[in-house]
Each structure stands twice: as structure tokens, then as C-alpha cells.
């Protein structure tokens, strides 16, 4: 049982390049989330999904797109990376209740030059 | 909109001393409340959560937190700090009836010195 895994762990991009971050969970969770973590700001929700084929915007969605084609996977895309997107990105998943624990992946450290 | 305030971005204690990390939320309806811990270069893991049962919640590693509606607070405590408690701690809230979306505080980095 691997829990929540994220690929890749580290990435360096140039401004304007694109990339996709992959999140996978093996706990059969309905809900999945993408957060970014910046110093002094805690974690902020980018996008989330409440089931296969559904996605919704969170607090800071601009510049990102997501897809959830399979229940166990949640992809985060950057179409044209900007230095402001330099951050650590965390994926999380939970059961379909408002009080369930969110389980977090190990994070992806992204640097945009 | 809901918000979470963690007073003190850095807290330093001696090994064996009381740990107190402060968290206040802003909401007219008491939300669900969580404390997460992040060790260096790792993801977050749940310490404890308040979901409308007992107001004093016990978590892992000897931590506990008390929900005080009148003070809109959910402070985290541990009677005796251990070196292994050094980490960053995040308080978070989720709205009742929502999709379990978390709103995090800015975090408090706890240092424990001998």
C-alpha cells in the first residue's frame, strides 16, 4: 500500500515551458486535491476533484489545469510556466466525507527560471 | 471567507518543556479543525482533528488540542517536548457541508533544543 505518490520529485523548467505533475493514490479515495506550499503562506488549494471525470477550482487556480480521467490519478498541468509558479506542490486524497483525513504525497519541488 | 491565523511563525522550546502552538479561526459557524505536522522534506501527516465530538482532542505523539468556541481557538499542546517534535505544524479548517477542502494557516516551525 503505497498511499499517495507523486511524480516527479524535482523539476527545473524555463519560463514558458510546460509540464505535467502526476499524482496517484491506491486507497480508492473519491476526493483528490492539489496544493502549493510557499514560505510563510502555508498550503493553498489549486484545484480539486470529487470524483472521476470531475474537477473544480480552488483558491489559486490561475495558470494551472487538471484532469481526473481515472479515479486513482490526478494530473496537474502547467501550460506556460512562470517564475511565480516556483513552489512545492502537494497532492492529497481523502474519502468522501467532510471530516475525513487528507493523506498527502511527498511533494514535487518545482523551480521555474 | 474563512481564514486561519497561527500566532508565531517560529517557536523554540527546551527539551522537556511545554509546547503550545496557537491557532485561531474566523468563521461564524464552527468548522472542522485539524492539526497537521510536516517533517523536513516530507508531506503532511495528521496529528489530530476536531469534528464536533469532545472538545479536547488527543492525537498522535502525545499531542492534544482543545476547541474553544468562545475564543474561536484550537491551540495545540504537548506537556513535554522531545527532540523528535522539531517540525513545522499547520492548523487547518474545513467547512461543514463542503468537499473537505482545507484552508491552512501559515504554519509554525517548532525548534526543540537540549
Short mmCIF file of C-alpha atoms in Angstrom, two decimals:
data_model
loop_
_atom_site.label_atom_id
_atom_site.label_comp_id
_atom_site.label_asym_id
_atom_site.label_seq_id
_atom_site.Cartn_x
_atom_site.Cartn_y
_atom_site.Cartn_z
CA UNK A 1 0.00 0.00 0.00
CA UNK A 2 1.98 3.00 -1.27
CA UNK A 3 -0.60 5.65 -0.25
CA UNK A 4 -0.18 8.83 -2.31
CA UNK A 5 2.73 9.06 -4.72
CA UNK A 6 3.88 12.00 -6.83
CA UNK A 7 5.99 12.12 -9.97
CA UNK A 8 8.50 13.74 -10.41
CA UNK A 9 10.12 14.69 -7.10
CA UNK A 10 12.10 17.60 -8.54
CA UNK A 11 11.91 19.58 -11.76
CA UNK A 12 13.51 22.70 -13.20
CA UNK A 13 11.71 24.49 -16.03
CA UNK A 14 12.43 27.54 -18.11
CA UNK A 15 9.81 30.27 -18.38
CA UNK A 16 7.22 29.31 -20.97
CA UNK A 17 7.81 25.57 -20.84
CA UNK A 18 5.03 23.17 -19.98
CA UNK A 19 4.89 20.13 -17.75
CA UNK A 20 2.53 17.73 -16.04
CA UNK A 21 2.71 16.52 -12.45
CA UNK A 22 1.24 13.12 -11.74
CA UNK A 23 -0.46 12.09 -8.51
CA UNK A 24 -1.55 8.53 -7.85
CA UNK A 25 -3.36 7.01 -4.86
CA UNK A 26 -4.11 3.38 -4.10
CA UNK A 27 -6.65 3.90 -1.29
CA UNK A 28 -9.73 4.07 -3.53
CA UNK A 29 -10.39 7.64 -2.38
CA UNK A 30 -13.06 9.70 -4.09
CA UNK A 31 -11.61 13.15 -3.38
CA UNK A 32 -8.24 14.40 -4.59
CA UNK A 33 -6.53 17.78 -4.22
CA UNK A 34 -3.57 19.78 -5.47
CA UNK A 35 -1.93 22.33 -3.14
CA UNK A 36 1.07 24.57 -3.46
CA UNK A 37 3.28 25.45 -0.50
CA UNK A 38 5.16 28.73 -0.36
CA UNK A 39 7.24 30.06 2.55
CA UNK A 40 5.15 31.92 5.11
CA UNK A 41 1.89 31.14 3.33
CA UNK A 42 1.06 27.61 4.33
CA UNK A 43 -0.62 25.45 1.72
CA UNK A 44 -3.12 26.84 -0.76
CA UNK A 45 -5.60 24.80 -2.75
CA UNK A 46 -5.11 24.95 -6.53
CA UNK A 47 -7.75 22.52 -7.87
CA UNK A 48 -9.64 19.58 -6.51
CA UNK A 49 -11.75 16.67 -7.72
CA UNK A 50 -14.68 14.97 -6.06
CA UNK A 51 -14.76 12.02 -8.43
CA UNK A 52 -13.56 10.56 -11.70
CA UNK A 53 -14.16 12.98 -14.53
CA UNK A 54 -14.92 15.99 -12.30
CA UNK A 55 -12.66 18.88 -11.32
CA UNK A 56 -13.16 22.26 -9.66
CA UNK A 57 -11.14 25.39 -8.94
CA UNK A 58 -9.63 26.08 -5.58
CA UNK A 59 -8.14 29.23 -4.11
CA UNK A 60 -5.29 29.79 -6.63
CA UNK A 61 -6.21 28.09 -9.94
CA UNK A 62 -4.79 30.57 -12.46
CA UNK A 63 -2.06 29.16 -14.70
CA UNK A 64 -2.92 25.53 -13.90
CA UNK A 65 -5.15 22.87 -15.42
CA UNK A 66 -6.10 19.46 -14.05
CA UNK A 67 -7.62 16.22 -15.21
CA UNK A 68 -9.00 13.15 -13.46
CA UNK A 69 -9.58 10.54 -16.14
CA UNK A 70 -9.06 7.65 -13.73
CA UNK A 71 -10.18 7.53 -10.11
CA UNK A 72 -6.69 6.81 -8.84
CA UNK A 73 -4.87 9.55 -10.78
CA UNK A 74 -4.99 13.35 -10.63
CA UNK A 75 -2.83 15.32 -13.06
CA UNK A 76 -1.74 18.94 -12.64
CA UNK A 77 -0.60 20.78 -15.76
CA UNK A 78 1.31 23.98 -16.28
CA UNK A 79 0.83 25.14 -19.87
CA UNK A 80 3.30 28.03 -19.80
CA UNK A 81 5.38 28.08 -16.65
CA UNK A 82 6.18 31.38 -14.91
CA UNK A 83 8.71 32.12 -12.13
CA UNK A 84 5.75 32.79 -9.80
CA UNK A 85 4.93 29.09 -10.06
CA UNK A 86 8.17 28.13 -8.35
CA UNK A 87 6.87 26.23 -5.35
CA UNK A 88 6.47 22.85 -3.70
CA UNK A 89 3.38 21.05 -4.93
CA UNK A 90 1.50 18.53 -2.81
CA UNK A 91 -1.22 16.15 -3.82
CA UNK A 92 -3.68 14.75 -1.28
CA UNK A 93 -6.63 12.40 -1.25
CA UNK A 94 -9.48 11.58 1.12
CA UNK A 95 -12.70 9.65 1.47
CA UNK A 96 -15.99 11.27 0.54
CA UNK A 97 -16.78 12.95 3.86
CA UNK A 98 -16.16 16.46 5.14
CA UNK A 99 -14.22 15.25 8.17
CA UNK A 100 -12.03 12.59 6.67
CA UNK A 101 -8.27 12.79 6.96
CA UNK A 102 -6.44 14.00 3.89
CA UNK A 103 -3.41 11.87 3.03
CA UNK A 104 -0.56 13.77 1.43
CA UNK A 105 2.08 12.77 -1.05
CA UNK A 106 5.78 13.59 -0.56
CA UNK A 107 5.68 16.68 -2.78
CA UNK A 108 7.25 17.92 -6.01
CA UNK A 109 9.74 20.76 -5.84
CA UNK A 110 9.42 22.88 -8.99
CA UNK A 111 11.74 25.70 -9.95
CA UNK A 112 10.91 27.96 -12.90
CA UNK A 113 13.84 30.02 -14.18
CA UNK B 1 -14.25 33.68 3.62
CA UNK B 2 -12.72 31.51 6.28
CA UNK B 3 -9.22 32.17 7.49
CA UNK B 4 -6.79 30.60 9.93
CA UNK B 5 -4.23 32.51 11.97
CA UNK B 6 -1.27 30.84 13.61
CA UNK B 7 0.40 33.15 16.08
CA UNK B 8 4.17 32.85 15.89
CA UNK B 9 5.92 31.60 12.78
CA UNK B 10 8.75 30.21 14.92
CA UNK B 11 8.57 28.72 18.41
CA UNK B 12 11.58 27.46 20.33
CA UNK B 13 11.39 25.31 23.47
CA UNK B 14 13.75 23.26 25.59
CA UNK B 15 13.53 19.50 25.62
CA UNK B 16 11.02 18.53 28.33
CA UNK B 17 9.23 21.89 28.28
CA UNK B 18 5.60 22.53 27.45
CA UNK B 19 4.77 23.01 23.78
CA UNK B 20 1.99 25.48 22.95
CA UNK B 21 1.17 26.33 19.34
CA UNK B 22 -1.66 28.76 18.77
CA UNK B 23 -4.41 28.63 16.16
CA UNK B 24 -7.44 30.88 15.72
CA UNK B 25 -10.06 30.62 13.03
CA UNK B 26 -12.60 33.08 11.66
CA UNK B 27 -16.00 31.60 10.99
CA UNK B 28 -19.48 32.30 12.25
CA UNK B 29 -20.22 28.57 12.16
CA UNK B 30 -17.64 26.39 13.92
CA UNK B 31 -15.76 24.49 11.22
CA UNK B 32 -13.96 21.21 11.41
CA UNK B 33 -10.41 21.74 12.67
CA UNK B 34 -7.19 19.88 12.01
CA UNK B 35 -3.54 19.94 13.00
CA UNK B 36 -1.00 18.55 10.57
CA UNK B 37 2.75 18.10 11.04
CA UNK B 38 5.42 18.30 8.34
CA UNK B 39 8.88 16.87 8.95
CA UNK B 40 11.72 18.16 6.74
CA UNK B 41 11.36 17.22 3.07
CA UNK B 42 8.21 15.23 3.68
CA UNK B 43 4.50 15.57 3.10
CA UNK B 44 1.99 16.43 5.81
CA UNK B 45 0.52 13.94 8.23
CA UNK B 46 -2.46 14.33 10.51
CA UNK B 47 -1.84 14.90 14.22
CA UNK B 48 -5.45 15.26 15.32
CA UNK B 49 -8.83 16.64 14.31
CA UNK B 50 -11.95 18.12 15.86
CA UNK B 51 -15.25 17.05 14.30
CA UNK B 52 -17.86 18.12 16.88
CA UNK B 53 -17.38 15.33 19.38
CA UNK B 54 -15.33 16.01 22.52
CA UNK B 55 -13.79 19.49 22.65
CA UNK B 56 -10.50 18.10 23.96
CA UNK B 57 -8.94 16.03 21.22
CA UNK B 58 -6.00 13.70 21.70
CA UNK B 59 -3.70 12.93 18.80
CA UNK B 60 -0.56 11.05 18.00
CA UNK B 61 2.84 11.51 19.66
CA UNK B 62 1.34 12.90 22.89
CA UNK B 63 -0.22 16.00 21.33
CA UNK B 64 -3.67 17.30 22.17
CA UNK B 65 -5.79 20.32 21.29
CA UNK B 66 -8.83 21.97 22.80
CA UNK B 67 -11.62 23.53 20.78
CA UNK B 68 -12.88 26.73 22.41
CA UNK B 69 -15.84 28.18 20.55
CA UNK B 70 -15.97 31.38 22.62
CA UNK B 71 -12.35 32.14 21.72
CA UNK B 72 -12.51 30.69 18.16
CA UNK B 73 -9.32 28.83 19.03
CA UNK B 74 -7.85 25.37 18.61
CA UNK B 75 -4.43 25.52 20.27
CA UNK B 76 -2.07 22.54 20.15
CA UNK B 77 -0.20 21.41 23.26
CA UNK B 78 2.21 18.76 24.43
CA UNK B 79 3.29 18.56 28.08
CA UNK B 80 6.91 17.62 27.42
CA UNK B 81 8.77 18.37 24.19
CA UNK B 82 11.05 15.81 22.60
CA UNK B 83 13.81 16.47 20.11
CA UNK B 84 11.85 14.49 17.54
CA UNK B 85 8.99 17.02 17.72
CA UNK B 86 11.03 19.55 15.75
CA UNK B 87 8.97 20.14 12.61
CA UNK B 88 6.51 22.56 11.03
CA UNK B 89 2.95 22.47 12.28
CA UNK B 90 -0.10 23.57 10.35
CA UNK B 91 -3.57 24.32 11.60
CA UNK B 92 -6.35 23.90 9.05
CA UNK B 93 -10.13 24.21 8.81
CA UNK B 94 -12.75 22.75 6.52
CA UNK B 95 -16.29 23.97 6.10
CA UNK B 96 -19.23 21.91 7.21
CA UNK B 97 -21.06 20.54 4.19
CA UNK B 98 -18.17 21.22 1.82
CA UNK B 99 -15.91 18.89 -0.08
CA UNK B 100 -13.36 18.53 2.70
CA UNK B 101 -11.35 21.42 1.23
CA UNK B 102 -8.74 22.57 3.72
CA UNK B 103 -7.75 26.16 4.46
CA UNK B 104 -4.35 26.23 6.10
CA UNK B 105 -2.65 28.64 8.42
CA UNK B 106 0.82 29.88 7.55
CA UNK B 107 2.47 27.32 9.79
CA UNK B 108 4.62 27.38 12.93
CA UNK B 109 8.12 25.98 12.90
CA UNK B 110 8.93 24.32 16.22
CA UNK B 111 12.55 24.06 17.32
CA UNK B 112 13.49 21.90 20.31
CA UNK B 113 16.88 22.45 21.91
CA UNK B 114 18.65 20.33 24.52
#
